[in-house]
Tab-separated table of C-alpha atoms and ligand atoms in Angstrom:
chain	number	residue	atom	x	y	z
O	454	UNK	CA	16.715	-80.434	82.252
O	455	UNK	CA	18.084	-77.478	80.320
O	456	UNK	CA	20.970	-78.647	78.143
O	457	UNK	CA	23.195	-75.964	79.688
O	458	UNK	CA	22.786	-77.601	83.103
O	459	UNK	CA	23.842	-80.999	81.892
O	460	UNK	CA	27.185	-82.346	83.086
O	461	UNK	CA	29.924	-82.497	80.458
O	462	UNK	CA	31.506	-85.948	80.306
O	463	UNK	CA	34.431	-85.207	77.965
O	464	UNK	CA	37.365	-84.378	80.193
O	465	UNK	CA	36.422	-86.878	82.903
O	466	UNK	CA	38.769	-89.767	83.589
O	467	UNK	CA	37.644	-93.318	84.386
O	468	UNK	CA	37.281	-92.702	88.120
O	469	UNK	CA	35.185	-89.596	87.553
O	470	UNK	CA	32.942	-91.391	85.064
O	471	UNK	CA	32.504	-94.261	87.544
O	472	UNK	CA	31.531	-91.706	90.205
O	473	UNK	CA	29.094	-90.124	87.780
O	474	UNK	CA	27.409	-93.481	87.102
O	475	UNK	CA	27.288	-94.335	90.754
O	476	UNK	CA	25.736	-90.978	91.707
O	477	UNK	CA	22.908	-91.900	89.347
O	478	UNK	CA	22.478	-95.221	91.146
O	479	UNK	CA	24.215	-97.250	88.433
O	480	UNK	CA	26.999	-99.788	88.942
O	481	UNK	CA	30.501	-98.333	88.546
O	482	UNK	CA	31.278	-100.392	85.461
O	483	UNK	CA	28.788	-98.232	83.569
O	484	UNK	CA	31.357	-95.454	83.950
O	485	UNK	CA	33.968	-97.650	82.299
O	486	UNK	CA	31.555	-98.315	79.439
O	487	UNK	CA	31.046	-94.582	79.005
O	488	UNK	CA	34.803	-94.092	79.020
O	489	UNK	CA	35.236	-96.497	76.133
O	490	UNK	CA	32.389	-95.027	74.086
O	491	UNK	CA	33.732	-91.525	74.492
O	492	UNK	CA	37.488	-91.937	74.174
O	493	UNK	CA	37.815	-95.012	71.960
O	494	UNK	CA	34.655	-94.870	69.865
O	495	UNK	CA	34.261	-91.063	69.556
O	496	UNK	CA	30.570	-91.367	70.380
O	497	UNK	CA	28.583	-88.326	71.397
O	498	UNK	CA	25.105	-89.867	71.520
O	499	UNK	CA	24.074	-92.039	74.464
O	500	UNK	CA	21.579	-93.754	72.172
O	501	UNK	CA	24.424	-95.340	70.180
O	502	UNK	CA	25.833	-97.027	73.300
O	503	UNK	CA	24.604	-100.483	72.441
O	504	UNK	CA	25.794	-102.205	75.630
O	505	UNK	CA	23.744	-99.889	77.863
O	506	UNK	CA	20.132	-100.782	78.642
O	507	UNK	CA	17.682	-98.418	76.997
O	508	UNK	CA	16.527	-96.740	80.218
O	509	UNK	CA	20.135	-96.143	81.287
O	510	UNK	CA	20.863	-94.390	77.989
O	511	UNK	CA	17.835	-92.223	78.640
O	512	UNK	CA	18.892	-91.513	82.222
O	513	UNK	CA	22.426	-90.507	81.162
O	514	UNK	CA	21.088	-88.354	78.357
O	515	UNK	CA	18.826	-86.521	80.818
O	516	UNK	CA	21.732	-85.607	83.039
O	517	UNK	CA	24.822	-85.365	80.899
O	518	UNK	CA	26.201	-84.554	77.499
O	519	UNK	CA	29.245	-85.411	75.403
O	520	UNK	CA	30.066	-82.275	73.454
O	521	UNK	CA	32.156	-83.347	70.510
O	522	UNK	CA	32.250	-80.050	68.589
O	523	UNK	CA	30.190	-79.889	65.437
O	524	UNK	CA	32.251	-79.844	62.235
O	525	UNK	CA	30.636	-77.003	60.287
O	526	UNK	CA	33.005	-77.081	57.366
O	527	UNK	CA	35.930	-79.088	56.177
O	528	UNK	CA	38.397	-78.332	53.434
O	529	UNK	CA	40.936	-80.707	51.994
O	530	UNK	CA	44.236	-79.445	50.601
O	531	UNK	CA	46.049	-80.957	47.632
O	532	UNK	CA	48.532	-82.586	50.038
O	533	UNK	CA	45.709	-84.263	52.014
O	534	UNK	CA	45.737	-81.791	54.915
O	535	UNK	CA	42.230	-81.238	56.274
O	536	UNK	CA	41.034	-78.100	57.982
O	537	UNK	CA	37.948	-78.358	60.169
O	538	UNK	CA	35.811	-75.472	61.286
O	539	UNK	CA	34.507	-76.609	64.671
O	540	UNK	CA	31.644	-75.106	66.623
O	541	UNK	CA	31.419	-75.158	70.415
O	542	UNK	CA	28.209	-75.245	72.473
O	543	UNK	CA	28.094	-71.452	72.713
O	544	UNK	CA	28.534	-71.196	68.907
O	545	UNK	CA	32.131	-69.981	69.152
O	546	UNK	CA	34.274	-71.410	66.403
O	547	UNK	CA	37.843	-72.535	66.049
O	548	UNK	CA	39.883	-74.272	63.394
O	549	UNK	CA	41.650	-77.607	63.791
O	550	UNK	CA	44.067	-79.010	61.227
O	551	UNK	CA	44.709	-82.675	60.483
O	552	UNK	CA	48.037	-83.237	58.756
O	553	UNK	CA	48.901	-86.563	57.098
O	554	UNK	CA	52.400	-87.851	57.794
O	555	UNK	CA	52.396	-89.676	54.462
O	556	UNK	CA	50.445	-89.852	51.226
O	557	UNK	CA	48.542	-92.919	52.436
O	558	UNK	CA	44.992	-92.076	53.594
O	559	UNK	CA	45.292	-94.937	56.086
O	560	UNK	CA	48.643	-93.652	57.336
O	561	UNK	CA	49.339	-91.645	60.442
O	562	UNK	CA	48.256	-88.113	61.171
O	563	UNK	CA	49.297	-85.174	63.298
O	564	UNK	CA	46.525	-83.017	64.725
O	565	UNK	CA	46.995	-79.301	65.295
O	566	UNK	CA	44.539	-78.105	67.976
O	567	UNK	CA	43.447	-74.637	69.060
O	568	UNK	CA	43.656	-73.623	72.713
O	569	UNK	CA	41.742	-70.326	72.584
O	570	UNK	CA	39.017	-68.709	70.507
O	571	UNK	CA	41.117	-66.019	68.840
O	572	UNK	CA	44.341	-64.867	70.467
O	573	UNK	CA	45.145	-61.858	72.636
O	574	UNK	CA	48.800	-61.625	71.610
O	575	UNK	CA	48.742	-59.998	68.190
O	576	UNK	CA	51.994	-61.225	66.655
O	577	UNK	CA	52.657	-59.067	63.591
O	578	UNK	CA	52.679	-61.879	60.993
O	579	UNK	CA	49.923	-64.164	62.305
O	580	UNK	CA	46.348	-64.308	60.971
O	581	UNK	CA	44.866	-65.323	64.331
O	582	UNK	CA	46.367	-62.264	66.017
O	583	UNK	CA	44.649	-59.949	63.516
O	584	UNK	CA	41.219	-60.954	64.851
O	585	UNK	CA	39.545	-60.436	68.214
O	586	UNK	CA	40.304	-62.573	71.257
O	587	UNK	CA	37.126	-64.184	72.583
O	588	UNK	CA	37.852	-66.679	75.321
O	589	UNK	CA	39.865	-69.665	76.503
O	590	UNK	CA	38.795	-73.128	75.464
O	591	UNK	CA	37.894	-75.611	78.187
O	592	UNK	CA	39.805	-78.916	78.370
O	593	UNK	CA	36.780	-80.761	77.001
O	594	UNK	CA	36.740	-78.466	73.971
O	595	UNK	CA	40.393	-79.225	73.244
O	596	UNK	CA	39.908	-82.984	73.642
O	597	UNK	CA	36.663	-82.539	71.674
O	598	UNK	CA	38.667	-81.261	68.692
O	599	UNK	CA	40.632	-84.519	68.799
O	600	UNK	CA	37.528	-86.721	69.037
O	601	UNK	CA	35.677	-84.755	66.355
O	602	UNK	CA	38.613	-84.866	63.926
O	603	UNK	CA	39.194	-88.567	64.502
O	604	UNK	CA	35.526	-89.309	63.959
O	605	UNK	CA	35.594	-87.463	60.627
O	606	UNK	CA	38.730	-89.307	59.616
O	607	UNK	CA	37.342	-92.727	60.556
O	608	UNK	CA	34.350	-92.154	58.307
O	609	UNK	CA	36.740	-92.040	55.374
O	610	UNK	CA	38.899	-95.034	56.150
O	611	UNK	CA	38.659	-98.715	55.372
O	612	UNK	CA	40.347	-99.784	58.554
O	613	UNK	CA	39.369	-97.308	61.221
O	614	UNK	CA	40.641	-99.427	64.115
O	615	UNK	CA	44.305	-98.582	63.482
O	616	UNK	CA	45.931	-95.809	65.503
O	617	UNK	CA	45.187	-92.817	63.328
O	618	UNK	CA	46.228	-89.628	65.004
O	619	UNK	CA	49.595	-90.290	66.600
O	620	UNK	CA	50.723	-86.742	67.384
O	621	UNK	CA	49.022	-83.651	68.743
O	622	UNK	CA	50.517	-80.173	68.525
O	623	UNK	CA	49.057	-77.176	70.378
O	624	UNK	CA	49.810	-74.884	67.460
O	625	UNK	CA	46.356	-73.856	66.317
O	626	UNK	CA	44.616	-70.660	67.348
O	627	UNK	CA	45.592	-69.114	70.659
O	628	UNK	CA	48.415	-69.104	73.178
O	629	UNK	CA	48.296	-72.369	75.164
O	630	UNK	CA	50.318	-71.055	78.095
O	631	UNK	CA	47.704	-68.373	78.735
O	632	UNK	CA	45.260	-71.242	79.245
O	633	UNK	CA	47.570	-73.589	81.042
O	634	UNK	CA	45.215	-75.267	83.508
O	635	UNK	CA	42.811	-76.400	80.779
O	636	UNK	CA	45.657	-77.303	78.432
O	637	UNK	CA	47.293	-79.529	81.044
O	638	UNK	CA	43.978	-81.159	81.866
O	639	UNK	CA	43.476	-81.891	78.158
O	640	UNK	CA	46.972	-83.405	77.915
O	641	UNK	CA	46.206	-85.749	80.819
O	642	UNK	CA	43.073	-86.930	79.035
O	643	UNK	CA	44.849	-87.395	75.672
O	644	UNK	CA	47.583	-89.294	77.490
O	645	UNK	CA	45.281	-91.630	79.471
O	646	UNK	CA	46.618	-95.166	78.792
O	647	UNK	CA	43.096	-96.609	78.996
O	648	UNK	CA	41.571	-94.022	76.693
O	649	UNK	CA	43.103	-92.099	73.784
O	650	UNK	CA	46.600	-93.383	74.662
O	651	UNK	CA	48.631	-90.633	73.115
O	652	UNK	CA	52.203	-90.751	74.466
O	653	UNK	CA	53.363	-87.531	76.118
O	654	UNK	CA	56.369	-87.505	73.815
O	655	UNK	CA	53.940	-87.254	70.915
O	656	UNK	CA	52.481	-84.008	72.248
O	657	UNK	CA	53.976	-80.560	71.589
O	658	UNK	CA	52.974	-77.236	73.116
O	659	UNK	CA	54.048	-74.138	71.257
O	660	UNK	CA	54.315	-70.811	73.082
O	661	UNK	CA	55.141	-67.325	71.904
O	662	UNK	CA	57.262	-66.889	75.034
O	663	UNK	CA	54.917	-66.699	78.027
O	664	UNK	CA	57.811	-67.040	80.500
O	665	UNK	CA	55.653	-67.440	83.625
O	666	UNK	CA	53.725	-70.217	81.912
O	667	UNK	CA	56.974	-71.943	80.921
O	668	UNK	CA	58.054	-72.003	84.569
O	669	UNK	CA	54.662	-73.333	85.649
O	670	UNK	CA	54.791	-76.004	82.971
O	671	UNK	CA	58.238	-77.081	84.172
O	672	UNK	CA	56.686	-77.993	87.528
O	673	UNK	CA	54.184	-80.378	85.946
O	674	UNK	CA	56.661	-83.152	85.328
O	675	UNK	CA	55.434	-83.881	81.812
O	676	UNK	CA	57.433	-85.527	79.040
O	677	UNK	CA	55.855	-83.423	76.306
O	678	UNK	CA	57.881	-81.264	73.892
O	679	UNK	CA	57.960	-77.519	74.400
O	680	UNK	CA	58.371	-75.319	71.323
O	681	UNK	CA	59.125	-71.615	71.686
O	682	UNK	CA	58.219	-69.192	68.896
O	683	UNK	CA	61.379	-67.115	68.975
O	684	UNK	CA	61.361	-65.414	65.545
O	685	UNK	CA	64.003	-62.816	66.426
O	686	UNK	CA	67.210	-62.940	68.427
O	687	UNK	CA	67.378	-59.286	69.431
O	688	UNK	CA	64.899	-57.425	71.605
O	689	UNK	CA	64.252	-54.530	69.263
O	690	UNK	CA	63.076	-56.727	66.396
O	691	UNK	CA	61.295	-59.171	68.664
O	692	UNK	CA	59.327	-56.320	70.316
O	693	UNK	CA	57.988	-55.572	66.870
O	694	UNK	CA	57.216	-59.101	65.711
O	695	UNK	CA	56.136	-60.756	68.956
O	696	UNK	CA	54.746	-58.042	71.236
O	697	UNK	CA	54.790	-60.234	74.357
O	698	UNK	CA	58.551	-59.622	74.196
O	699	UNK	CA	57.903	-56.245	75.851
O	700	UNK	CA	56.618	-58.104	78.891
O	701	UNK	CA	59.205	-60.902	78.803
O	702	UNK	CA	62.320	-59.713	76.932
O	703	UNK	CA	64.779	-62.284	75.590
O	704	UNK	CA	66.858	-62.431	78.788
O	705	UNK	CA	63.778	-63.300	80.879
O	706	UNK	CA	62.514	-65.767	78.278
O	707	UNK	CA	65.845	-67.569	77.947
O	708	UNK	CA	66.210	-67.812	81.741
O	709	UNK	CA	62.786	-69.460	81.920
O	710	UNK	CA	63.630	-71.862	79.076
O	711	UNK	CA	66.940	-72.760	80.730
O	712	UNK	CA	65.120	-73.581	83.965
O	713	UNK	CA	62.605	-75.631	81.996
O	714	UNK	CA	65.377	-77.665	80.365
O	715	UNK	CA	67.141	-78.211	83.702
O	716	UNK	CA	63.962	-79.251	85.451
O	717	UNK	CA	62.568	-81.574	82.759
O	718	UNK	CA	65.741	-82.765	81.009
O	719	UNK	CA	63.820	-82.382	77.758
O	720	UNK	CA	65.237	-80.868	74.604
O	721	UNK	CA	63.191	-77.843	73.500
O	722	UNK	CA	62.497	-76.562	69.997
O	723	UNK	CA	62.868	-72.939	68.946
O	724	UNK	CA	60.575	-72.002	66.092
O	725	UNK	CA	61.824	-69.230	63.857
O	726	UNK	CA	59.576	-67.730	61.219
O	727	UNK	CA	61.476	-66.573	58.123
O	728	UNK	CA	60.375	-63.168	56.813
O	729	UNK	CA	62.096	-61.947	53.691
O	730	UNK	CA	64.287	-58.933	54.362
O	731	UNK	CA	63.278	-58.826	58.051
O	732	UNK	CA	64.963	-61.474	60.209
O	733	UNK	CA	67.101	-63.725	58.016
O	734	UNK	CA	70.383	-61.856	57.487
O	735	UNK	CA	73.745	-63.342	58.356
O	736	UNK	CA	73.824	-61.129	61.459
O	737	UNK	CA	70.408	-62.531	62.499
O	738	UNK	CA	71.822	-66.041	62.147
O	739	UNK	CA	74.818	-65.151	64.313
O	740	UNK	CA	72.603	-63.618	67.009
O	741	UNK	CA	70.332	-66.627	66.936
O	742	UNK	CA	73.221	-69.073	67.200
O	743	UNK	CA	74.698	-67.186	70.137
O	744	UNK	CA	71.369	-67.140	71.962
O	745	UNK	CA	70.433	-70.775	71.476
O	746	UNK	CA	73.840	-72.501	71.538
O	747	UNK	CA	74.087	-72.835	75.350
O	748	UNK	CA	70.791	-74.762	75.480
O	749	UNK	CA	69.733	-78.291	74.668
O	750	UNK	CA	67.623	-77.294	71.665
O	751	UNK	CA	66.533	-77.809	68.077
O	752	UNK	CA	65.710	-74.990	65.707
O	753	UNK	CA	62.735	-75.284	63.403
O	754	UNK	CA	62.662	-72.696	60.617
O	755	UNK	CA	59.198	-71.800	59.299
O	756	UNK	CA	59.198	-69.938	55.971
O	757	UNK	CA	56.436	-67.328	56.227
O	758	UNK	CA	52.995	-68.357	55.004
O	759	UNK	CA	50.996	-65.623	53.318
O	760	UNK	CA	48.286	-63.906	55.364
O	761	UNK	CA	45.714	-61.678	53.678
O	762	UNK	CA	46.319	-58.021	54.342
O	763	UNK	CA	49.880	-58.430	55.662
O	764	UNK	CA	52.870	-57.202	53.725
O	765	UNK	CA	55.481	-59.768	54.746
O	766	UNK	CA	56.976	-62.005	52.088
O	767	UNK	CA	58.194	-65.574	52.024
O	768	UNK	CA	61.947	-65.748	51.344
O	769	UNK	CA	63.374	-67.399	48.223
O	770	UNK	CA	64.414	-71.028	48.607
O	771	UNK	CA	68.099	-70.120	48.335
O	772	UNK	CA	67.802	-67.609	51.190
O	773	UNK	CA	66.101	-70.224	53.358
O	774	UNK	CA	68.964	-72.599	52.579
O	775	UNK	CA	71.649	-70.010	53.291
O	776	UNK	CA	70.177	-69.146	56.700
O	777	UNK	CA	69.843	-72.819	57.512
O	778	UNK	CA	73.476	-73.444	56.520
O	779	UNK	CA	74.805	-70.598	58.678
O	780	UNK	CA	73.055	-72.080	61.686
O	781	UNK	CA	74.307	-75.570	60.916
O	782	UNK	CA	77.845	-74.248	60.519
O	783	UNK	CA	77.488	-72.748	63.997
O	784	UNK	CA	76.817	-76.261	65.296
O	785	UNK	CA	73.043	-76.053	65.737
O	786	UNK	CA	70.470	-78.718	65.095
O	787	UNK	CA	68.246	-77.184	62.405
O	788	UNK	CA	65.281	-78.286	60.320
O	789	UNK	CA	62.981	-76.435	57.931
O	790	UNK	CA	59.266	-76.967	58.498
O	791	UNK	CA	57.469	-78.325	55.489
O	792	UNK	CA	54.389	-76.341	54.554
O	793	UNK	CA	51.081	-78.212	54.751
O	794	UNK	CA	47.679	-77.057	53.605
O	795	UNK	CA	48.816	-73.715	52.196
O	796	UNK	CA	46.206	-73.863	49.421
O	797	UNK	CA	43.337	-73.958	51.972
O	798	UNK	CA	44.792	-71.449	54.480
O	799	UNK	CA	45.579	-74.244	56.919
O	800	UNK	CA	49.324	-73.672	57.240
O	801	UNK	CA	51.022	-72.202	60.338
O	802	UNK	CA	49.734	-68.750	61.115
O	803	UNK	CA	46.856	-68.850	58.647
O	804	UNK	CA	44.055	-69.830	61.028
O	805	UNK	CA	41.415	-67.161	61.441
O	806	UNK	CA	37.682	-67.462	62.027
O	807	UNK	CA	34.975	-64.859	61.904
O	808	UNK	CA	32.554	-65.442	64.797
O	809	UNK	CA	28.899	-65.153	63.919
B	1036	LIG	N1	50.643	-68.970	70.232
B	1036	LIG	C1	51.500	-70.108	70.085
B	1036	LIG	C2	50.846	-71.190	69.275
B	1036	LIG	C3	50.697	-70.889	67.803
B	1036	LIG	S1	51.760	-71.968	67.004
B	1036	LIG	C4	52.832	-69.677	69.527
B	1036	LIG	O1	52.964	-68.511	69.205
B	1036	LIG	O2	53.758	-70.469	69.491
B	1036	LIG	C5	51.807	-71.386	65.421
B	1036	LIG	C6	53.231	-71.216	64.930
B	1036	LIG	O3	53.157	-70.647	63.618
B	1036	LIG	C7	54.005	-70.248	65.789
B	1036	LIG	O4	55.363	-70.548	65.796
B	1036	LIG	C8	53.743	-68.977	65.039
B	1036	LIG	O5	54.643	-67.977	65.377
B	1036	LIG	C9	53.862	-69.432	63.618
B	1036	LIG	N2	53.237	-68.521	62.654
B	1036	LIG	C10	52.301	-67.580	62.893
B	1036	LIG	N3	51.987	-66.931	61.760
B	1036	LIG	C11	52.714	-67.482	60.782
B	1036	LIG	C12	52.798	-67.267	59.376
B	1036	LIG	N4	52.062	-66.354	58.763
B	1036	LIG	N5	53.664	-68.032	58.678
B	1036	LIG	C13	54.391	-68.985	59.284
B	1036	LIG	N6	54.334	-69.255	60.598
B	1036	LIG	C14	53.512	-68.498	61.341
């Protein structure tokens, strides 16, 4: 059988894997074995599945595949952040970033996954938006980034049985809400209590303000965190920085976010990139406070990370602090995002891949 015609098993839940086994004339518990090999053991080869009889491994391999993306390259930053270049079956490539929550190699990690190959939205300050949009990722390719990263990490650890990756953020390449069906499917798989077991509250989706997607997401009844890349609190500036604002201006975006908060009861996060001399004046802080105050929300400030070929500048530390203080004085819940992996171009907004 041509490998293209094989059935992809990543993305299937236990019931679907049981059905798969049973369609091949195998007992249903073989599906549960597959489930464990895929989602607990990060195995992509049927021949490593030691509790399956040899001819069953062969039979599964003839009909199916487990496409954990190939890690073509990995770079490690001075702070321990790892950036993986991952290749999909059709040779398309994305980047995935593994961020340690502490200095301890055996500690916990947050994984930043990509949801698209490239991005169609072209935000002015973002490296991904400078390249060409190629396609959406399938749910199995998103979950595959998790399995592939965890497998790489386990190879380096003494005690690989501990929970390693405890948080997943959809903040890599692409706009997740333009690929919502696959993104939601991937969340259900990450969240499966018999598989990867990632709590929904440990999952964050970041959107540049795809208002229709926000409303659709609200209907899903998920306990994940929604982050909105706001970056400007007036329409004129936001049109420039985040072009999707022309389609969904601030009024439309904020109405959608308000509905989301009402429907889910979840506190949202507004991300705000800080560009020196562009969006961090006192007036900008006042506009931002006015816009966000009525909502149940946190603000996460992201000092700009350098992108080759772009002219924006990171603000001085004292300007970051001043902006932060104005917002706090206005009664907002504010934090400043720590930069990770800046020395290997793995920080927010620095992900870009040339396709071969
Ligand atoms: N498309 C989604 C997911 C990307 S998340 C979104 O826009 O939210 C990546 C986060 O990093 C977003 O908040 C994005 O606006 C921000 N970002 C992009 N380029 C950046 C840069 N050069 N420096 C700092 N943050 C950046």
